[in-house]
C-alpha positions as MATLAB code, in Angstrom:
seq = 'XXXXXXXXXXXXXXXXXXXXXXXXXXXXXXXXXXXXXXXXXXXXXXXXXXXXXXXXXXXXXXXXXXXXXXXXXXXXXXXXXXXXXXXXXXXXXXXXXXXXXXXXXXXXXXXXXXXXXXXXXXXXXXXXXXXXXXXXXXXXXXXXXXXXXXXXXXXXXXXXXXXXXXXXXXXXXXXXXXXXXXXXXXXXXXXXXXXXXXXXXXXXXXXXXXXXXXXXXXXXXXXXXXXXXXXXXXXXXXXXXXXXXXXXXXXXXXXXXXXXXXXXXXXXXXXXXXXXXXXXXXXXXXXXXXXXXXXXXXXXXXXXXXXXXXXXXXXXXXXXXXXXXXXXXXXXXXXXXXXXXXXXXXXXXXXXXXXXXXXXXXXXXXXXXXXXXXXXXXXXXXXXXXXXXXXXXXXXXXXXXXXXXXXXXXXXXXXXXXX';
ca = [
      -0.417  -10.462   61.703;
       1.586   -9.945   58.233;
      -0.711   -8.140   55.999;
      -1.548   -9.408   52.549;
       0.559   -7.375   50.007;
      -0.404   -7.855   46.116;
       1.285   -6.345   43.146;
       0.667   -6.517   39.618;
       1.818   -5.160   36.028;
      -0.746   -3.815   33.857;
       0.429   -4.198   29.720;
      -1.278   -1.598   28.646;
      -1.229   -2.333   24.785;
       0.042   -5.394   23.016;
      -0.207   -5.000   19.181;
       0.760   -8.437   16.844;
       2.149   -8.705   13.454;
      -0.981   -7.667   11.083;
      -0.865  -10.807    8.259;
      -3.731  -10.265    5.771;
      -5.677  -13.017    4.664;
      -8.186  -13.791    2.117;
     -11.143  -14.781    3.765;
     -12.998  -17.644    1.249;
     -15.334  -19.012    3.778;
     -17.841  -15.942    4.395;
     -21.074  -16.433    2.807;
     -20.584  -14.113    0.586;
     -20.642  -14.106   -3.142;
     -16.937  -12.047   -2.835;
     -13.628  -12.556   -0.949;
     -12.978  -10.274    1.887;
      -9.540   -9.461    2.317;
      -7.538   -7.905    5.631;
      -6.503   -9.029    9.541;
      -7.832  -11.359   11.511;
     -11.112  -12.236    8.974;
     -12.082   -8.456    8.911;
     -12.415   -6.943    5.520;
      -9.565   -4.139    6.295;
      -7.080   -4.430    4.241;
      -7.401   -1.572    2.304;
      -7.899    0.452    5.378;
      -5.152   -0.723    7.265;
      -2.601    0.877    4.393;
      -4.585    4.208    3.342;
      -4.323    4.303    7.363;
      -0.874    3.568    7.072;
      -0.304    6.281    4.434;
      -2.428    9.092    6.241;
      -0.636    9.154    8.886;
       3.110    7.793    8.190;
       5.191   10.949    7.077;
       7.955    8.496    5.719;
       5.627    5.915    3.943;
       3.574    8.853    2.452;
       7.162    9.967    0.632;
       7.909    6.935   -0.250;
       4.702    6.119   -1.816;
       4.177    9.295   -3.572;
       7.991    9.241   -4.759;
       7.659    5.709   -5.989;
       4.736    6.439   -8.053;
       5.719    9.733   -9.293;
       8.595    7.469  -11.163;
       6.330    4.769  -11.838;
       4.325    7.597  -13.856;
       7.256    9.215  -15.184;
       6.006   11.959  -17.232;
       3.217    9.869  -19.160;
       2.577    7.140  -21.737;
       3.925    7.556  -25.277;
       4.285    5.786  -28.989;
       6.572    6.368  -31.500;
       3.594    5.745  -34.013;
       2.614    9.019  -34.927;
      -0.932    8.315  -35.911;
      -1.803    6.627  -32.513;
      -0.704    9.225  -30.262;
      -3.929   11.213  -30.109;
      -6.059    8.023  -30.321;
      -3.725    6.847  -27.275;
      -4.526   10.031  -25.065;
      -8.221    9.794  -25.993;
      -8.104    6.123  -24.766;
      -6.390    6.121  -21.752;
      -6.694   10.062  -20.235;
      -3.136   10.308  -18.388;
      -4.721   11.758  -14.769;
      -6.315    7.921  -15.072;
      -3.560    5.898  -15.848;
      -1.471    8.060  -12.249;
      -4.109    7.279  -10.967;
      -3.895    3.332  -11.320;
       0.168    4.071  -10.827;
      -0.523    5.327   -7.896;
      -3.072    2.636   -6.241;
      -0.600    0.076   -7.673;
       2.283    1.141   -5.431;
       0.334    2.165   -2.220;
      -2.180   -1.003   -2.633;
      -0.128   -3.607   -4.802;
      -3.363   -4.074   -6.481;
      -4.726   -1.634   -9.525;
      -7.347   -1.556  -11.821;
      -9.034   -0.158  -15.010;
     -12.485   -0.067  -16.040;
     -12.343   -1.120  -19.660;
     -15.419   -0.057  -22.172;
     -16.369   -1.084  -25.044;
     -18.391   -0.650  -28.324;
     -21.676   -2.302  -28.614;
     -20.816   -4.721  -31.073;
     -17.925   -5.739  -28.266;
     -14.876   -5.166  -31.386;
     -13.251   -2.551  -29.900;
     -11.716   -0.972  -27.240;
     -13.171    2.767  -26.331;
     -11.764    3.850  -22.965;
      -9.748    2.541  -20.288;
     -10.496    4.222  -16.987;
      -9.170    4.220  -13.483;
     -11.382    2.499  -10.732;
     -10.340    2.605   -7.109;
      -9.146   -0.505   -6.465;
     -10.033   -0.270   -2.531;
     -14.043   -0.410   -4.266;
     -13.531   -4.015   -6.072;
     -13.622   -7.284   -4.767;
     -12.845  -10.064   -6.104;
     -16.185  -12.642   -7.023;
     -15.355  -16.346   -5.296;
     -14.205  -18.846   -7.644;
     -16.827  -21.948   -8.153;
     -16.136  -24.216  -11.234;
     -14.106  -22.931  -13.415;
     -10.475  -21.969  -13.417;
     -10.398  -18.115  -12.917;
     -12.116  -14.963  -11.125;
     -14.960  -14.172  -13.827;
     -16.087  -11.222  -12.006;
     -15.371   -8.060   -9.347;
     -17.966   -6.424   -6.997;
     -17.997   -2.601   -6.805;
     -19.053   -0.719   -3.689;
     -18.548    2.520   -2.541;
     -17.786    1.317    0.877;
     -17.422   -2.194    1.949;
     -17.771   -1.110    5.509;
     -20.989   -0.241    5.396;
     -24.019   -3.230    4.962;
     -26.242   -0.871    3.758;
     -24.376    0.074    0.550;
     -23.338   -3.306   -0.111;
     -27.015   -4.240   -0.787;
     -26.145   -1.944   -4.153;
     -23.135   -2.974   -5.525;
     -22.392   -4.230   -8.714;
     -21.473   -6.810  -10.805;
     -18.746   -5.740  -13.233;
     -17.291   -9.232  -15.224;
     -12.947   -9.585  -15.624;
     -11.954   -8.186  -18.799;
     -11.959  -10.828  -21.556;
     -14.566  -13.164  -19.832;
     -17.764  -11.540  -21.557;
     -19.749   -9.299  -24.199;
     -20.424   -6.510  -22.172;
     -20.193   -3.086  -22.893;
     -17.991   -2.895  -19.408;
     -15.406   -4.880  -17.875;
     -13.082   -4.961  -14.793;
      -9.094   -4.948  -16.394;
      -7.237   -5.928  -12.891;
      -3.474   -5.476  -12.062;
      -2.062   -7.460   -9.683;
       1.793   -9.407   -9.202;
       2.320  -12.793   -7.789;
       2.339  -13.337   -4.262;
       2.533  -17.115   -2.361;
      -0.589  -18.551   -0.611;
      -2.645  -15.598   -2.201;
      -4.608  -15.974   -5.349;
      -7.635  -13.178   -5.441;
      -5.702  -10.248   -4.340;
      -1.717   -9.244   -4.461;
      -0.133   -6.984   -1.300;
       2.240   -4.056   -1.585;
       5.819   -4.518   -1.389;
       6.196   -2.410    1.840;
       3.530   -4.616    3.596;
       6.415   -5.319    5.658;
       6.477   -1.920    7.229;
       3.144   -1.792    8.030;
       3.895   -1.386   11.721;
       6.385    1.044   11.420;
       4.285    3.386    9.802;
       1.852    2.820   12.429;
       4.641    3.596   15.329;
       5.495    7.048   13.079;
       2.171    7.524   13.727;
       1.929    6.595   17.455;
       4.872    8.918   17.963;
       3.855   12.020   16.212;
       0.418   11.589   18.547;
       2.645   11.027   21.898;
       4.857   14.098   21.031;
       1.585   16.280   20.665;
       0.044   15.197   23.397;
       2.540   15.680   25.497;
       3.099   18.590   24.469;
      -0.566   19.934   24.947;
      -1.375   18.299   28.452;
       2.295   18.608   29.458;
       4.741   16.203   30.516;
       3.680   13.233   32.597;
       6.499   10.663   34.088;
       6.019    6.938   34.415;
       4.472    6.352   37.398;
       3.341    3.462   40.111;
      -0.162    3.928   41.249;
      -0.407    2.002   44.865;
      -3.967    1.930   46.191;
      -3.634    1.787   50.827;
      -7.528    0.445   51.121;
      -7.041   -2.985   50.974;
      -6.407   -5.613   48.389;
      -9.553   -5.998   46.383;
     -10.746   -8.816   44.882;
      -9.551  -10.238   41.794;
     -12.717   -9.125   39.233;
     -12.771   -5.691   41.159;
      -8.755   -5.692   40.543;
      -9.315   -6.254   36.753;
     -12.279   -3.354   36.759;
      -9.506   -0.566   38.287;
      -6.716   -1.921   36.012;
      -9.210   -1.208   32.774;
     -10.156    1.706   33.983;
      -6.336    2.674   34.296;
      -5.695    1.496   30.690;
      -8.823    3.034   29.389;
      -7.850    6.527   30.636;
      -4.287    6.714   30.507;
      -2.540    3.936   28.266;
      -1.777    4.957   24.361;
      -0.385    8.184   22.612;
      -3.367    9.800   22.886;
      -3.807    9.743   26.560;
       0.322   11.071   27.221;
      -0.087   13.617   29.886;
      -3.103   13.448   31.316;
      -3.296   13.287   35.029;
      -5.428   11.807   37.917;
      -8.195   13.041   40.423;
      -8.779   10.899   43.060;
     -11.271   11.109   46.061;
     -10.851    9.855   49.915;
     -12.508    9.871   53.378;
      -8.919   10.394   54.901;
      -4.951   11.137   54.077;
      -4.880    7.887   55.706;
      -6.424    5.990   52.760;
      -5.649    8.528   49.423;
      -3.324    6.422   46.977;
       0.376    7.299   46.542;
       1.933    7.792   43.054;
       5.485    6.915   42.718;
       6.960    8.277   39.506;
       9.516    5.760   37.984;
      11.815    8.083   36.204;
      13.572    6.088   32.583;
      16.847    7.406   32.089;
      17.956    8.960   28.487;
      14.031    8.765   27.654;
      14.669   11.363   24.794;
      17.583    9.262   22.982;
      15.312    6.222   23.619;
      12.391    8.326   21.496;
      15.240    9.266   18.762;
      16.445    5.956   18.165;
      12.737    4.310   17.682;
      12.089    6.728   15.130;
      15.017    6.661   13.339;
      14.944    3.079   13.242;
      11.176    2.918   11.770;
      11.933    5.189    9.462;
      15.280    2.876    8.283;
      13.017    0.003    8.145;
      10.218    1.666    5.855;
      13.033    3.189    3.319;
      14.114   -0.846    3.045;
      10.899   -1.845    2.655;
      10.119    0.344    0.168;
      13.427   -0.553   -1.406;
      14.605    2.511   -1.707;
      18.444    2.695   -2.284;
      19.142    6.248   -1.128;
      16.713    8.589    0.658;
      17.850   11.819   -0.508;
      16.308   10.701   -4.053;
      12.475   12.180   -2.066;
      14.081   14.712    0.065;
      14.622   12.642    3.040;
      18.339   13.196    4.549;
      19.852   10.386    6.541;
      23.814    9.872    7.830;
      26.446    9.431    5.349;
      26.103    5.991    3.012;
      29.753    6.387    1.844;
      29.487    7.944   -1.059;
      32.207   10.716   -1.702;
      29.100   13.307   -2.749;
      25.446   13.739   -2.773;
      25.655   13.990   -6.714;
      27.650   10.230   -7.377;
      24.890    8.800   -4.598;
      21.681   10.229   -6.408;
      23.581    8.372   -9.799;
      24.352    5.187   -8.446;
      21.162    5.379   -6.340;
      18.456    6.250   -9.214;
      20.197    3.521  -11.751;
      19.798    1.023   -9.300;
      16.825    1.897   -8.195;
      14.865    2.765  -11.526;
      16.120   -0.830  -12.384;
      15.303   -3.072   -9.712;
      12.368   -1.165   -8.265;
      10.147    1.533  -10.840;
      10.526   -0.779  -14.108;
       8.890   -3.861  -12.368;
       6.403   -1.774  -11.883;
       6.285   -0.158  -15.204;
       6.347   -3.471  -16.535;
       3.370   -4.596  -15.089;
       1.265   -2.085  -16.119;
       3.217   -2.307  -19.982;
       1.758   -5.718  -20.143;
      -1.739   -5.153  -18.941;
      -2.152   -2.136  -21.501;
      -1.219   -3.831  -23.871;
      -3.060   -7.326  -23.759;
      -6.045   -4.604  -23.588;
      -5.023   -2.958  -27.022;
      -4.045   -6.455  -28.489;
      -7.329   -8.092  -27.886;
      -9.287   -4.834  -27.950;
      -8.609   -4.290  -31.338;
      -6.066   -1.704  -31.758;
      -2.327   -4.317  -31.964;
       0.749   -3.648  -30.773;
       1.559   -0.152  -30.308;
       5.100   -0.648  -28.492;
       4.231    1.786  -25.342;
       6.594    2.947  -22.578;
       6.965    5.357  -20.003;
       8.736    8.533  -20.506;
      10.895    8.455  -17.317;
      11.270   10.839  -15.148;
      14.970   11.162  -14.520;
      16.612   13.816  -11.886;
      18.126   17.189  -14.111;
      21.709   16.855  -12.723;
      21.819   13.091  -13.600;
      20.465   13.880  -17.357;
      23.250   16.904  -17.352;
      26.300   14.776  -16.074;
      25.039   11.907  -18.540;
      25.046   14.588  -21.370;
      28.349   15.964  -20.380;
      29.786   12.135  -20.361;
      28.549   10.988  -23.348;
      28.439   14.417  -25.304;
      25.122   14.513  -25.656;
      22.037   17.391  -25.386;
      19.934   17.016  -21.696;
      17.121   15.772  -24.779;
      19.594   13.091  -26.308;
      20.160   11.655  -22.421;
      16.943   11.712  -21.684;
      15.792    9.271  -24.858;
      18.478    7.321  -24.097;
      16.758    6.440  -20.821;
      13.262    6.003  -22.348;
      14.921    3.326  -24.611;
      16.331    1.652  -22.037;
      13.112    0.910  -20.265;
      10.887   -0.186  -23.034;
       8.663   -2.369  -23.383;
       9.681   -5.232  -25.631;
       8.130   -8.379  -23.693;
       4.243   -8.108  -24.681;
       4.267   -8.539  -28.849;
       1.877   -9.824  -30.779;
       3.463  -13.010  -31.700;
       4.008  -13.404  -28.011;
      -0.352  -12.637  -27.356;
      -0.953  -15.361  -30.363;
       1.369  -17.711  -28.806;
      -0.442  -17.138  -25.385;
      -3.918  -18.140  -26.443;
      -2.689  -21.555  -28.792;
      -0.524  -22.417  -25.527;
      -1.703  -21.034  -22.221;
       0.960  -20.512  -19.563;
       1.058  -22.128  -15.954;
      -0.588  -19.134  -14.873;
      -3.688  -19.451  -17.060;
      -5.031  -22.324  -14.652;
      -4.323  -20.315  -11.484;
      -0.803  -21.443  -10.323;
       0.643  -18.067  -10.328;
      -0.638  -14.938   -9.724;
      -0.040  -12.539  -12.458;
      -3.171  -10.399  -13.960;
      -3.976  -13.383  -16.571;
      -5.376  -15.117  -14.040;
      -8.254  -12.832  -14.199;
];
């Protein structure tokens, strides 16, 4: 009699796209945002940034430009009242939650006649959530927790109202860009990568496990008692997965028990050819697919050294690569916070004070700029502050706003007005 023979394939892990949603069907009085209804979404990218060596570059390199080296005036007499205002270590702060988040915001206060603008702090934006909307037209308010995980604190947050909306002495100032199907909250422009940084991650845990437990092969386990049942099949197979499926479980090995020889199971090693190159190439192609996502024209502007992009030297790449990318990537960014600060001033009293960014431009591009143009390193480098000013947000513009609201007033876009 032919004996029953029964093979199957156990996928140990099977991870899907993440897509973050806003979740306006809880019962809650806020919007949850992240995965699959979970509130995560903040999580999911400081997880992404903990433990991503490429996306923690390009994140801290992207908002070290977006910074620059601070905010400044050219009106004399409102540059101390501007650093008393808005303390610089706040506003990197909200630079830097804007690029690792795509969402930033400032806790605006006020005097207690509600004239005037006193401070503008930074309030971590992964705290805030956005209050649902019921009649009207726009978000009136923000919840702030400590940690949205936990039910416990919940039961203690707080009701802060959207700058603009009230008389309080304290209001929520939110920055946020557009983004489709999405109206409470905005994502990050290297949501894309998300993954990636999580298979960095995965990587950098199979490498080090591997290396502590030592070096385990692909293997077959065939069991010679029999072919169990099917729920007693799917009990071994979890157990299998359980003990020895993920990064974290590369190299362990097996101890197994029997009556005879006759009955012990046999391990078969399946051995993958060129497993190293096969290691090389995933991470070299996560990492090219977080610099893209993060838009970032060359890598050797943070340090990060990749093949040849066909530039004749390192020095005409970091030039073309900086223009481009201070253009199309850190003044979009600059911008968005330019116009936020501003409305604040406007309508908290103070009027246009035409702020920008002082950038913060690479020493051998300001000194071959200087040498071109026969300029001092000082002359090249206000040159490039004038270049990215400000000159959208003007008072006229503010008036024009309020007589005439834009599209975005009544929640069609997604810009920070809609707040």
């Amino acid at each position: 009699m032919k004996k029953e023979q029964n093979f199957s394939v156990v996928n140990f892990t099977r991870e899907e796209v993440p897509i973050v949603t806003e979740d306006i069907k809880t019962r809650y009085q806020w919007v949850p945002v992240g995965v699959q209804h979970q509130d995560d979404f903040f999580e999911l990218l400081t997880e992404g940034y903990n433990t991503s060596t490429t996306t923690a570059a390009c994140v801290d390199g992207v908002a070290d430009l977006i910074y620059g080296k601070g905010l400044i005036t050219d009106k004399e007499e409102f540059k101390d009242t501007l650093a008393k205002l808005l303390p610089a270590e706040d506003l990197k702060k909200v630079s830097f939650d804007l690029k690792l988040y795509g969402n930033a915001a400032f806790q605006v206060m006020w005097n207690k006649d509600h004239t005037k603008v006193i401070k503008l702090f930074h309030v971590p934006v992964q705290t805030l959530r956005a209050e649902k909307i019921h009649m009207g037209m726009k978000c009136e308010a923000f919840y702030y927790c400590t940690d949205w995980s936990d039910t416990r604190k919940q039961k203690t947050k707080i009701r802060i109202p959207v700058f603009g909306t009230s008389t309080e002495e304290r209001e929520i100032l939110y920055i946020k860009d557009y983004e489709p199907n999405r109206y409470y909250y905005s994502l990050p422009d290297w949501i894309s990568s998300l993954q990636y940084s999580f298979t960095e991650a995965e990587l950098s845990n199979l490498h080090l496990n591997n290396i502590e437990n030592g070096f385990l092969p692909v293997a077959m386990v065939n069991f010679n008692n029999g072919v169990p049942a099917p729920e007693e099949r799917q009990t071994i197979e979890s157990l299998l997965e359980n003990k020895f499926s993920g990064t974290r479980n590369a190299g362990r090995f097996m101890v197994s028990f029997n009556d005879d020889a006759i009955n012990k199971p046999t391990i078969d090693t399946i051995p993958i050819e060129n497993l190293h190159e096969k290691y090389t190439y995933v991470a070299e192609y996560a990492q090219d697919r977080i610099l893209v996502a993060h838009r970032i024209v060359s890598p050797l502007l943070f340090g990060i050294r990749t093949a040849s992009n066909g530039f004749s030297s390192q020095s005409e790449e970091m030039k073309t690569a900086y223009s481009i990318f201070q253009t199309m990537t850190i003044q979009p960014f600059q911008q968005l916070i330019l116009n936020v600060i501003d409305k604040a001033l406007v309508e908290g009293g103070w009027g246009k004070q035409d702020l920008y960014f002082d950038q913060l431009t690479p020493l051998v591009i300001l000194s071959d700029t200087a040498d071109d143009t026969n300029e001092t390193v000082e002359e090249a480098q206000e040159d490039v502050n004038d270049s990215m000013r400000n000159e959208e947000t003007t008072e006229e513009n503010l008036e024009q706003e309020k007589t005439h609201p834009r599209p975005s007033d009544f929640g069609f876009t997604r810009e920070y007005e809609d707040f």
